[in-house]
């Protein structure tokens, strides 16, 4: 007999008939010999309707009262589903987040779960009842017992957290699609269903706007080793399993806020190749990385900075043994990348840097926590380590630093994040493979190098010109954003350096949620003179398109294929950032959907079946 947690979203319980269908599915699962906890969302568009009512009363409603209001939506669903189960002869009891013992931070509208008191929940399960729980909500740990909500995707988060607390055999997420698809079926009808995907891959896809699972839910599943399956509410199809490595012992106290970083990793076997002053036009990245692929040069990090005039810079890192080959490729192609922006430069300039190291923090606790990256940058600044390149993802933040400063950086980061030094195996590309690492060589992974393609149309880009290039500047910049609770996604530091009044300076660009764009620009502009940087430029008309796949490690042709797909559609790449399992490009907003479709086709991810998402 298995203990299962099931979650049903708003569409799945959007009417009396659908609630009754859910009750039949639950009843069938119990009759098969399982114990069940069911987490549900508010019916259909109930939450949207409640928000509309609040906005008719007040243009800026109090967050506490919004939590009080919005939490009622789920209470309607749990009562109706419990009644439907009882009509089938199945004992059931409905419970709010407070009654089930979900204790959260005292943060209205965006609380994180601290722990779950499972005594009452376990008692009802042992009595043979189906416990129907209101998702999306909990109660603060303070004596006032304030009702709190968890924010977007809160019911997913509730379900996986309960599964972790109960040590359930697995957690099923029922939704309006048959599982996790290679991309959004609303944009590509031929999107293909995946049988399985790793937690790290799912974290990247979820954070990039794939709406099937919320990143916080995947984070909990990864950290606590909860087997997770996404299935359709309308069929008995097996769905998609989200797999994670066996977790190291982790306390269920401070469930969502403890230990955002699990590991500090480093790689001293790296070198950097940068091409400066390349033309800012479609096809340049495709041409460069196409040649790199043909020469079998395996690239690690790739960054393309924000453009300046009609040119920009592209930099990439390789392992030291293949630096000469990479340098030869860059030197050979540079004359073909003639800059139209500066007549004094007949070709792109190639810059090589040997003595570098990559230092990374890794863990699934960084999502939506702007303070984690800021803490890394501040820690490096405190020990005088300057950052040359930055690469970010949902499970890792990497910085390229001077090789001579690597040991100092690693020791400082381990101390700052309270990570014990452990002997770890070095991977084929120099990465230190951790117990939860998703790095797979092409030989060990039978899956395609690219599992999914995602599009995020809700980002804005900020560029700060002429930031002083010295230790501590990134810490100040991202520390300020963290203080204002602004999360940053892509971070690109330009390779081009200018000396102005004796101070070396670089541009830095980063993306944030579009709703934070204007406030971030205003805040950073106010402190520009004090901190010594130049103009702050905001562009809200961007889209970020990304490919994700653990199997892309060691396959240099993957980036080239992505860039070529965009070039064929005459889509200009404005920024590039990569991690081990993700490549992201910023393009113009109006070209976002076309970019997604072109890349999905290029990697052969389309299936023969067309998926129609129910209304």
Coordinates of C-alpha atoms in Angstrom, one line a residue:
X1 CA 0.0 0.0 0.0
X2 CA 1.4 3.4 -1.0
X3 CA 0.9 6.8 0.5
X4 CA 0.2 9.2 -2.3
X5 CA -0.3 13.0 -2.5
X6 CA -2.4 14.2 -5.4
X7 CA -2.8 17.8 -6.5
X8 CA -5.6 19.0 -8.8
X9 CA -5.4 22.5 -10.4
X10 CA -8.2 25.0 -10.9
X11 CA -9.1 23.7 -14.4
X12 CA -9.4 20.1 -13.1
X13 CA -11.9 21.3 -10.4
X14 CA -13.6 24.0 -12.5
X15 CA -17.1 22.8 -12.2
X16 CA -19.3 20.4 -10.2
X17 CA -19.0 17.8 -13.0
X18 CA -15.2 18.0 -12.9
X19 CA -15.1 17.8 -9.1
X20 CA -17.2 14.7 -9.3
X21 CA -14.8 13.3 -11.9
X22 CA -11.9 14.0 -9.6
X23 CA -13.7 12.2 -6.8
X24 CA -14.1 9.1 -9.0
X25 CA -10.4 9.1 -9.7
X26 CA -9.5 9.5 -6.0
X27 CA -12.0 6.8 -5.0
X28 CA -10.5 4.4 -7.6
X29 CA -7.0 5.1 -6.2
X30 CA -8.1 4.4 -2.6
X31 CA -9.8 1.2 -3.7
X32 CA -6.5 0.0 -5.2
X33 CA -5.2 -0.1 -1.7
X34 CA -3.6 3.3 -1.3
X35 CA -3.7 6.1 1.4
X36 CA -4.4 9.5 -0.1
X37 CA -4.0 13.2 0.6
X38 CA -5.5 15.4 -2.0
X39 CA -4.5 19.1 -2.5
X40 CA -6.7 21.3 -4.6
X41 CA -6.8 24.8 -6.0
X42 CA -9.7 27.2 -6.2
X43 CA -12.3 26.3 -8.9
X44 CA -11.5 27.6 -12.4
X45 CA -11.2 31.4 -12.5
X46 CA -12.3 31.9 -8.9
X47 CA -9.1 33.5 -7.8
X48 CA -9.2 35.9 -10.7
X49 CA -12.7 36.9 -9.8
X50 CA -11.7 37.5 -6.1
X51 CA -8.9 39.7 -7.3
X52 CA -11.2 41.7 -9.5
X53 CA -13.6 42.2 -6.6
X54 CA -10.8 43.5 -4.4
X55 CA -9.6 45.9 -7.1
X56 CA -13.1 47.3 -7.4
X57 CA -12.9 48.2 -3.7
X58 CA -9.3 49.4 -3.6
X59 CA -6.7 50.0 -6.3
X60 CA -4.0 48.9 -3.9
X61 CA -5.7 46.4 -1.5
X62 CA -4.0 45.5 1.8
X63 CA -1.9 42.3 1.4
X64 CA -3.2 40.8 4.7
X65 CA -6.8 41.3 3.6
X66 CA -6.0 39.9 0.1
X67 CA -4.7 36.7 1.8
X68 CA -7.9 36.5 3.9
X69 CA -9.9 36.9 0.7
X70 CA -8.0 34.6 -1.7
X71 CA -7.7 31.8 0.8
X72 CA -11.5 31.4 0.6
X73 CA -11.4 30.1 -3.0
X74 CA -9.7 26.8 -2.0
X75 CA -12.0 26.3 0.9
X76 CA -15.0 26.1 -1.4
X77 CA -13.2 23.4 -3.4
X78 CA -12.1 21.2 -0.5
X79 CA -15.7 21.2 1.0
X80 CA -17.3 20.2 -2.3
X81 CA -14.7 17.5 -3.1
X82 CA -15.1 16.0 0.4
X83 CA -18.9 16.0 -0.1
X84 CA -18.4 14.3 -3.5
X85 CA -16.2 11.6 -1.9
X86 CA -18.7 11.0 0.9
X87 CA -21.4 10.5 -1.7
X88 CA -19.3 7.7 -3.1
X89 CA -19.1 6.1 0.3
X90 CA -15.5 7.2 0.8
X91 CA -14.7 8.7 4.2
X92 CA -13.1 12.1 3.6
X93 CA -12.4 15.3 5.6
X94 CA -11.6 18.8 4.3
X95 CA -8.8 20.9 6.0
X96 CA -7.5 24.4 5.4
X97 CA -3.8 25.1 5.4
X98 CA -4.0 26.1 9.0
X99 CA -5.9 23.0 10.1
X100 CA -3.4 20.7 8.3
X101 CA -0.5 22.4 10.1
X102 CA 1.3 24.3 7.3
X103 CA 3.3 26.9 9.1
X104 CA 4.9 29.7 7.0
X105 CA 6.8 32.9 7.3
X106 CA 4.7 35.9 8.3
X107 CA 4.9 37.3 4.7
X108 CA 1.5 37.9 3.2
X109 CA 1.0 36.9 -0.5
X110 CA 4.4 35.3 -0.9
X111 CA 5.1 33.2 2.3
X112 CA 7.5 30.3 2.3
X113 CA 6.8 27.1 4.2
X114 CA 8.7 26.7 7.4
X115 CA 7.4 23.3 8.5
X116 CA 4.3 21.1 8.5
X117 CA 2.8 19.7 11.7
X118 CA 1.7 16.3 10.5
X119 CA 0.1 14.8 13.7
X120 CA -3.5 15.6 12.8
X121 CA -3.0 14.8 9.1
X122 CA -1.4 11.4 10.0
X123 CA -4.3 10.5 12.4
X124 CA -6.9 11.1 9.7
X125 CA -4.9 9.0 7.2
X126 CA -4.6 6.2 9.7
X127 CA -8.4 6.3 10.2
X128 CA -8.8 5.5 6.5
X129 CA -10.0 9.0 5.4
X130 CA -9.0 10.9 2.3
X131 CA -7.7 14.2 3.6
X132 CA -8.6 17.0 1.2
X133 CA -6.3 20.0 1.7
X134 CA -6.6 23.6 0.6
X135 CA -3.5 24.4 -1.4
X136 CA -1.8 27.8 -1.7
X137 CA -2.2 28.7 2.0
X138 CA -0.9 28.3 5.5
X139 CA -0.6 30.1 8.7
X140 CA 2.1 32.2 10.2
X141 CA 4.2 30.9 13.1
X142 CA 3.4 34.0 15.2
X143 CA 0.9 33.8 18.0
X144 CA -1.7 35.7 16.0
X145 CA -2.2 32.7 13.6
X146 CA -2.4 34.9 10.5
X147 CA -3.6 33.3 7.3
X148 CA -0.9 33.5 4.6
X149 CA -0.8 32.5 1.0
X150 CA 2.2 31.1 -0.9
X151 CA 2.0 33.1 -4.1
X152 CA 1.8 31.9 -7.7
X153 CA 2.0 28.1 -8.0
X154 CA 1.2 27.7 -4.3
X155 CA -0.9 24.6 -4.6
X156 CA 2.0 22.7 -6.4
X157 CA 4.2 23.9 -3.5
X158 CA 1.7 22.8 -0.9
X159 CA 1.4 19.3 -2.4
X160 CA 5.1 18.5 -2.7
X161 CA 5.8 20.0 0.7
X162 CA 3.2 17.7 2.3
X163 CA 4.6 14.7 0.4
X164 CA 8.0 15.6 1.8
X165 CA 6.7 16.0 5.3
X166 CA 4.8 12.7 5.2
X167 CA 7.6 10.9 3.3
X168 CA 5.0 9.9 0.8
X169 CA 5.8 7.3 -1.8
X170 CA 5.2 9.9 -4.6
X171 CA 3.3 13.0 -5.5
X172 CA 1.0 13.3 -8.5
X173 CA 0.3 16.7 -10.1
X174 CA -2.9 16.6 -12.2
X175 CA -3.2 19.3 -14.8
X176 CA -4.8 20.1 -18.2
X177 CA -1.9 18.7 -20.3
X178 CA -0.8 15.0 -20.4
X179 CA 2.5 15.7 -18.7
X180 CA 5.6 17.7 -19.4
X181 CA 6.0 18.6 -23.1
X182 CA 9.0 19.8 -25.0
X183 CA 7.5 23.3 -25.2
X184 CA 4.2 25.1 -24.7
X185 CA 1.5 23.3 -26.8
X186 CA -0.3 26.7 -27.1
X187 CA 2.6 27.9 -29.2
X188 CA 3.6 24.6 -30.9
X189 CA 0.8 22.1 -31.3
X190 CA 3.2 19.3 -32.1
X191 CA 5.0 19.6 -28.8
X192 CA 6.1 16.1 -27.7
X193 CA 5.4 14.4 -24.3
X194 CA 8.4 13.4 -22.3
X195 CA 8.4 10.1 -20.3
X196 CA 10.8 11.5 -17.7
X197 CA 13.0 14.5 -16.9
X198 CA 15.5 15.3 -14.2
X199 CA 14.7 17.8 -11.4
X200 CA 17.5 20.1 -12.6
X201 CA 16.2 20.2 -16.1
X202 CA 12.6 20.8 -14.8
X203 CA 13.9 23.6 -12.6
X204 CA 15.3 25.4 -15.6
X205 CA 12.2 24.8 -17.7
X206 CA 9.8 25.8 -14.8
X207 CA 11.8 29.0 -14.1
X208 CA 11.8 29.9 -17.8
X209 CA 8.0 30.1 -17.9
X210 CA 6.9 26.5 -18.5
X211 CA 3.7 26.7 -16.5
X212 CA 3.1 23.0 -15.8
X213 CA 5.1 23.0 -12.5
X214 CA 6.1 25.9 -10.3
X215 CA 9.9 26.1 -9.6
X216 CA 9.4 26.1 -5.8
X217 CA 7.6 22.7 -6.0
X218 CA 10.4 21.2 -8.1
X219 CA 12.9 22.7 -5.7
X220 CA 11.3 20.9 -2.7
X221 CA 11.1 17.6 -4.7
X222 CA 14.8 17.8 -5.5
X223 CA 15.9 18.7 -2.0
X224 CA 13.9 16.0 -0.3
X225 CA 13.9 13.3 -3.1
X226 CA 10.2 13.3 -3.6
X227 CA 9.2 11.3 -6.7
X228 CA 7.0 13.5 -8.8
X229 CA 4.7 12.7 -11.7
X230 CA 2.7 15.2 -13.9
X231 CA -0.4 13.6 -15.4
X232 CA -3.6 14.7 -17.2
X233 CA -6.8 15.1 -15.3
X234 CA -8.7 13.8 -18.3
X235 CA -7.0 10.5 -19.1
X236 CA -5.3 7.6 -17.5
X237 CA -2.0 8.2 -19.4
X238 CA 1.2 7.6 -17.4
X239 CA 2.4 11.2 -17.7
X240 CA 5.9 12.4 -17.0
X241 CA 8.1 11.5 -14.1
X242 CA 10.4 14.2 -12.6
X243 CA 13.4 12.3 -11.1
X244 CA 15.9 13.4 -8.5
X245 CA 19.0 11.8 -7.0
X246 CA 18.7 10.4 -3.5
X247 CA 19.0 13.5 -1.2
X248 CA 21.4 13.9 1.6
X249 CA 19.8 14.2 5.0
X250 CA 17.9 17.5 5.2
X251 CA 15.8 18.7 8.1
X252 CA 12.1 19.3 7.5
X253 CA 12.4 22.4 9.8
X254 CA 12.7 25.6 7.8
X255 CA 11.6 23.5 4.8
X256 CA 11.7 26.2 2.1
X257 CA 14.3 28.5 3.6
X258 CA 17.2 26.3 4.9
X259 CA 20.4 25.8 3.0
X260 CA 19.9 27.5 -0.4
X261 CA 23.4 26.3 -1.4
X262 CA 24.6 22.7 -1.1
X263 CA 28.0 22.8 -2.8
X264 CA 30.9 25.0 -3.8
X265 CA 32.6 23.8 -7.0
X266 CA 35.6 24.9 -8.8
X267 CA 37.5 24.3 -12.1
X268 CA 41.0 25.6 -12.6
X269 CA 41.4 23.8 -16.0
X270 CA 39.8 26.7 -18.0
X271 CA 40.8 29.4 -20.4
X272 CA 38.8 32.2 -22.0
X273 CA 38.5 33.3 -25.7
X274 CA 36.8 36.6 -26.4
X275 CA 36.0 38.2 -29.7
X276 CA 35.5 41.9 -29.4
X277 CA 33.7 44.3 -31.8
X278 CA 31.7 41.6 -33.7
X279 CA 28.8 42.9 -35.8
X280 CA 25.5 43.1 -34.1
X281 CA 23.4 41.3 -36.7
X282 CA 21.8 37.9 -37.3
X283 CA 24.1 35.0 -38.1
X284 CA 27.3 36.1 -36.4
X285 CA 27.0 33.7 -33.4
X286 CA 25.8 30.9 -35.8
X287 CA 28.9 31.4 -38.0
X288 CA 31.3 31.5 -35.1
X289 CA 30.0 28.5 -33.2
X290 CA 29.3 26.5 -36.4
X291 CA 33.0 26.6 -37.1
X292 CA 33.8 25.8 -33.5
X293 CA 31.5 22.8 -33.7
X294 CA 33.1 21.6 -37.0
X295 CA 36.5 21.8 -35.3
X296 CA 35.2 19.6 -32.4
X297 CA 36.0 22.3 -29.8
X298 CA 33.9 21.7 -26.7
X299 CA 32.8 25.0 -25.1
X300 CA 31.7 25.5 -21.5
X301 CA 30.3 29.0 -20.7
X302 CA 29.2 31.3 -23.5
X303 CA 28.3 34.9 -23.0
X304 CA 27.4 37.7 -25.4
X305 CA 27.1 41.1 -23.9
X306 CA 24.7 43.9 -24.5
X307 CA 25.5 45.7 -27.8
X308 CA 27.2 49.0 -28.1
X309 CA 26.5 50.9 -31.3
X310 CA 26.5 48.3 -34.0
X311 CA 28.8 45.8 -32.3
X312 CA 29.1 43.6 -29.3
X313 CA 31.4 41.0 -27.7
X314 CA 31.2 37.2 -27.5
X315 CA 33.3 35.2 -25.1
X316 CA 33.5 31.6 -24.3
X317 CA 35.5 29.3 -22.0
X318 CA 37.2 26.0 -22.9
X319 CA 39.4 23.5 -21.1
X320 CA 43.1 24.4 -21.2
X321 CA 44.2 21.4 -23.3
X322 CA 42.1 22.6 -26.3
X323 CA 42.8 26.3 -26.0
X324 CA 45.2 26.3 -28.9
X325 CA 42.6 24.8 -31.2
X326 CA 39.9 27.2 -29.9
X327 CA 42.3 30.2 -30.4
X328 CA 43.1 29.0 -34.0
X329 CA 39.3 28.8 -34.8
X330 CA 38.7 32.3 -33.4
X331 CA 41.7 33.8 -35.2
X332 CA 40.6 32.2 -38.5
X333 CA 37.0 33.4 -38.4
X334 CA 37.8 36.9 -37.0
X335 CA 38.5 38.4 -40.5
X336 CA 35.1 37.3 -41.7
X337 CA 33.4 39.0 -38.8
X338 CA 34.0 42.5 -40.1
X339 CA 32.6 45.3 -37.9
X340 CA 30.4 47.8 -39.6
X341 CA 30.4 50.1 -36.6
X342 CA 34.0 51.1 -36.4
X343 CA 35.9 51.7 -39.6
X344 CA 39.2 51.8 -37.7
X345 CA 38.8 48.1 -37.0
X346 CA 38.9 45.8 -40.0
X347 CA 38.0 42.7 -38.1
X348 CA 36.9 41.4 -34.7
X349 CA 39.6 41.4 -32.1
X350 CA 40.6 38.1 -30.5
X351 CA 41.5 38.2 -26.8
X352 CA 42.9 35.1 -25.0
X353 CA 43.2 34.7 -21.2
X354 CA 44.9 31.6 -19.8
X355 CA 45.1 31.9 -16.0
X356 CA 41.4 31.7 -15.0
X357 CA 39.2 29.5 -12.9
X358 CA 35.5 28.9 -12.6
X359 CA 34.0 29.0 -9.1
X360 CA 30.4 28.0 -8.6
X361 CA 27.8 27.7 -5.9
X362 CA 25.2 25.0 -6.5
X363 CA 21.9 24.1 -5.0
X364 CA 18.1 24.1 -5.6
X365 CA 17.4 26.8 -3.0
X366 CA 18.2 29.9 -5.1
X367 CA 14.9 30.3 -6.8
X368 CA 13.4 33.7 -6.3
X369 CA 16.0 34.6 -3.6
X370 CA 18.0 37.6 -4.9
X371 CA 20.1 37.6 -1.8
X372 CA 21.9 34.3 -2.7
X373 CA 23.8 35.6 -5.8
X374 CA 24.4 38.9 -4.0
X375 CA 25.9 37.1 -1.0
X376 CA 28.3 35.2 -3.4
X377 CA 29.4 38.4 -5.0
X378 CA 29.8 40.2 -1.6
X379 CA 31.9 37.2 -0.3
X380 CA 34.3 37.4 -3.2
X381 CA 34.6 41.1 -2.8
X382 CA 35.4 40.8 0.9
X383 CA 38.5 38.7 0.0
X384 CA 39.5 40.9 -2.9
X385 CA 38.5 38.6 -5.7
X386 CA 37.5 40.4 -8.9
X387 CA 34.8 38.8 -11.1
X388 CA 35.5 38.5 -14.9
X389 CA 32.5 36.6 -16.1
X390 CA 29.2 35.6 -14.5
X391 CA 26.8 32.8 -15.5
X392 CA 23.5 32.1 -13.7
X393 CA 20.9 29.3 -13.7
X394 CA 18.3 28.0 -11.3
X395 CA 20.7 25.6 -9.7
X396 CA 24.1 27.3 -10.1
X397 CA 25.8 30.6 -10.1
X398 CA 29.3 30.6 -11.7
X399 CA 32.0 33.3 -11.7
X400 CA 35.2 33.3 -13.7
X401 CA 38.1 34.7 -11.6
X402 CA 41.9 34.8 -11.8
X403 CA 43.3 31.3 -11.2
X404 CA 45.6 32.6 -8.5
X405 CA 42.5 33.7 -6.5
X406 CA 40.6 30.4 -6.9
X407 CA 41.6 28.8 -3.5
X408 CA 40.9 32.0 -1.7
X409 CA 37.5 32.3 -3.4
X410 CA 36.5 28.7 -2.6
X411 CA 37.5 28.9 1.0
X412 CA 35.5 32.2 1.5
X413 CA 32.4 30.8 -0.2
X414 CA 32.5 27.6 1.8
X415 CA 32.7 29.6 5.0
X416 CA 29.9 32.0 3.9
X417 CA 27.5 29.3 2.9
X418 CA 28.6 26.9 5.7
X419 CA 29.6 24.1 3.3
X420 CA 32.0 21.4 4.5
X421 CA 35.0 20.7 2.2
X422 CA 34.6 17.2 0.8
X423 CA 36.7 15.2 -1.6
X424 CA 34.8 15.2 -4.9
X425 CA 35.3 13.6 -8.2
X426 CA 36.3 15.8 -11.1
X427 CA 34.1 15.5 -14.2
X428 CA 35.2 15.3 -17.8
X429 CA 35.0 19.1 -18.1
X430 CA 36.6 19.9 -14.8
X431 CA 33.3 20.3 -12.9
X432 CA 33.2 18.6 -9.5
X433 CA 30.4 16.2 -9.6
X434 CA 28.2 16.5 -6.6
X435 CA 25.7 13.9 -5.4
X436 CA 22.8 15.9 -6.9
X437 CA 24.6 16.9 -10.0
X438 CA 22.7 16.6 -13.3
X439 CA 25.9 16.5 -15.4
X440 CA 25.8 13.5 -17.7
X441 CA 28.3 12.6 -20.4
X442 CA 26.9 11.8 -23.9
X443 CA 27.7 8.1 -23.2
X444 CA 25.8 7.9 -20.0
X445 CA 22.6 9.6 -21.2
X446 CA 20.5 8.0 -23.9
X447 CA 18.2 11.0 -24.0
X448 CA 18.5 13.8 -26.7
X449 CA 20.9 16.7 -25.8
X450 CA 17.9 19.1 -25.8
X451 CA 14.8 18.1 -23.8
X452 CA 12.8 21.2 -24.0
X453 CA 12.5 24.8 -25.3
X454 CA 11.0 27.6 -23.3
X455 CA 10.0 31.2 -23.9
X456 CA 9.8 33.9 -21.3
X457 CA 8.0 37.1 -22.5
X458 CA 7.9 38.6 -19.0
X459 CA 11.4 39.9 -18.7
X460 CA 13.1 43.3 -19.0
X461 CA 16.7 44.1 -19.5
X462 CA 18.7 46.7 -17.6
X463 CA 22.2 47.7 -18.8
X464 CA 24.5 49.8 -16.6
X465 CA 27.2 51.6 -18.6
X466 CA 30.8 52.1 -17.4
X467 CA 30.7 50.2 -14.1
X468 CA 34.1 50.4 -12.4
X469 CA 35.9 47.1 -12.9
X470 CA 37.0 46.3 -9.3
X471 CA 36.1 43.9 -6.5
X472 CA 32.9 44.7 -4.8
X473 CA 30.9 46.5 -7.6
X474 CA 28.8 43.4 -8.5
X475 CA 28.2 42.9 -4.8
X476 CA 27.0 46.5 -4.3
X477 CA 24.8 46.4 -7.5
X478 CA 23.1 43.0 -6.8
X479 CA 23.0 43.7 -3.1
X480 CA 20.9 46.8 -3.7
X481 CA 18.5 44.7 -5.9
X482 CA 18.3 42.1 -3.2
X483 CA 17.4 44.7 -0.6
X484 CA 14.5 45.7 -2.8
X485 CA 13.5 42.0 -3.3
X486 CA 14.2 42.2 -7.0
X487 CA 15.3 38.8 -8.5
X488 CA 17.8 38.8 -11.3
X489 CA 17.9 36.1 -14.0
X490 CA 20.6 36.5 -16.7
X491 CA 23.7 38.5 -15.8
X492 CA 26.2 39.5 -18.5
X493 CA 29.4 41.4 -17.9
X494 CA 31.0 42.8 -21.1
X495 CA 34.5 41.8 -22.1
X496 CA 35.4 45.2 -23.5
X497 CA 37.2 47.3 -20.9
X498 CA 37.8 51.0 -21.1
X499 CA 40.0 53.2 -18.8
X500 CA 38.2 56.5 -18.0
X501 CA 40.0 58.9 -15.8
X502 CA 42.4 56.2 -14.7
X503 CA 39.6 53.7 -13.8
X504 CA 39.0 50.5 -15.8
X505 CA 35.3 50.2 -16.6
X506 CA 32.9 47.6 -18.1
X507 CA 29.2 47.5 -19.0
X508 CA 27.0 45.0 -17.2
X509 CA 23.5 43.9 -18.2
X510 CA 21.0 41.7 -16.5
X511 CA 17.3 40.7 -16.8
X512 CA 14.6 41.0 -14.2
X513 CA 10.8 40.5 -14.2
X514 CA 9.2 43.1 -16.3
X515 CA 7.1 44.3 -13.4
X516 CA 10.3 45.2 -11.6
X517 CA 12.0 46.9 -14.5
X518 CA 10.9 50.6 -14.0
X519 CA 11.4 50.5 -10.2
X520 CA 14.9 48.9 -10.6
X521 CA 15.9 51.5 -13.1
X522 CA 14.7 54.3 -10.9
X523 CA 16.5 52.9 -7.9
X524 CA 19.8 52.3 -9.7
X525 CA 19.8 55.7 -11.4
X526 CA 19.4 57.4 -8.0
X527 CA 22.6 55.8 -6.7
X528 CA 24.6 55.9 -10.0
X529 CA 26.6 59.1 -9.2
X530 CA 27.3 57.9 -5.6
X531 CA 28.6 54.5 -6.8
X532 CA 30.4 55.8 -9.8
X533 CA 28.6 54.2 -12.7
X534 CA 27.1 55.7 -15.8
X535 CA 23.7 55.6 -17.5
X536 CA 21.1 52.9 -16.6
X537 CA 19.2 51.8 -19.7
X538 CA 15.9 49.8 -19.6
X539 CA 14.5 47.7 -22.5
X540 CA 11.2 46.0 -21.8
X541 CA 10.6 44.8 -25.4
X542 CA 12.7 41.6 -25.1
X543 CA 12.0 37.9 -25.0
X544 CA 14.2 35.1 -23.7
X545 CA 14.3 31.8 -25.5
X546 CA 16.1 28.9 -24.0
X547 CA 17.0 25.3 -24.6
X548 CA 17.5 22.9 -21.7
X549 CA 19.0 19.4 -21.5
X550 CA 21.5 17.5 -19.4
X551 CA 22.7 15.7 -22.5
X552 CA 24.2 18.8 -24.1
X553 CA 27.4 18.5 -22.1
X554 CA 30.3 17.5 -24.3
X555 CA 28.3 18.2 -27.6
X556 CA 29.7 21.5 -29.1
X557 CA 27.2 21.4 -32.0
X558 CA 24.2 22.1 -29.7
X559 CA 24.8 25.9 -29.4
X560 CA 25.7 26.2 -33.1
X561 CA 22.4 24.5 -34.1
X562 CA 20.4 26.9 -31.8
X563 CA 22.1 30.0 -33.2
X564 CA 21.8 28.8 -36.8
X565 CA 18.0 28.2 -36.3
X566 CA 17.7 31.9 -35.3
X567 CA 19.9 33.1 -38.1
X568 CA 17.8 31.3 -40.7
X569 CA 14.8 33.3 -39.5
X570 CA 16.8 36.6 -39.5
X571 CA 16.4 36.8 -35.7
X572 CA 19.2 38.8 -34.1
X573 CA 20.6 37.6 -30.8
X574 CA 21.0 40.5 -28.3
X575 CA 22.5 38.5 -25.4
X576 CA 23.7 34.9 -24.8
X577 CA 24.2 33.2 -21.4
X578 CA 24.8 29.5 -20.7
X579 CA 25.0 27.0 -17.9
X580 CA 25.9 23.3 -18.1
X581 CA 22.3 22.4 -19.1
X582 CA 20.9 25.6 -20.5
X583 CA 21.5 28.0 -23.3
X584 CA 19.5 31.3 -23.3
X585 CA 19.3 34.0 -25.9
X586 CA 17.6 37.4 -25.6
X587 CA 15.8 38.5 -28.8
X588 CA 13.3 41.2 -29.7
X589 CA 10.0 40.6 -28.0
X590 CA 8.0 40.5 -31.3
X591 CA 10.3 37.7 -32.5
X592 CA 10.0 35.5 -29.4
X593 CA 7.3 33.1 -30.6
X594 CA 9.0 32.7 -34.0
X595 CA 12.3 32.0 -32.3
X596 CA 10.8 29.3 -30.0
X597 CA 9.1 27.6 -33.0
X598 CA 12.3 27.7 -35.1
X599 CA 14.5 26.2 -32.3
X600 CA 11.9 23.5 -31.5
X601 CA 11.8 22.5 -35.1
X602 CA 15.6 22.6 -35.5
X603 CA 16.2 20.0 -32.7
X604 CA 13.5 17.7 -34.1
X605 CA 11.4 17.8 -30.9
X606 CA 8.0 17.8 -32.6
X607 CA 5.8 14.7 -32.4
X608 CA 3.1 13.4 -34.7
X609 CA 0.3 14.0 -32.1
X610 CA -1.2 17.5 -31.6
X611 CA -2.1 18.5 -28.0
X612 CA -5.1 20.7 -27.5
X613 CA -5.2 22.3 -24.1
X614 CA -8.8 22.3 -22.6
X615 CA -10.5 25.6 -22.0

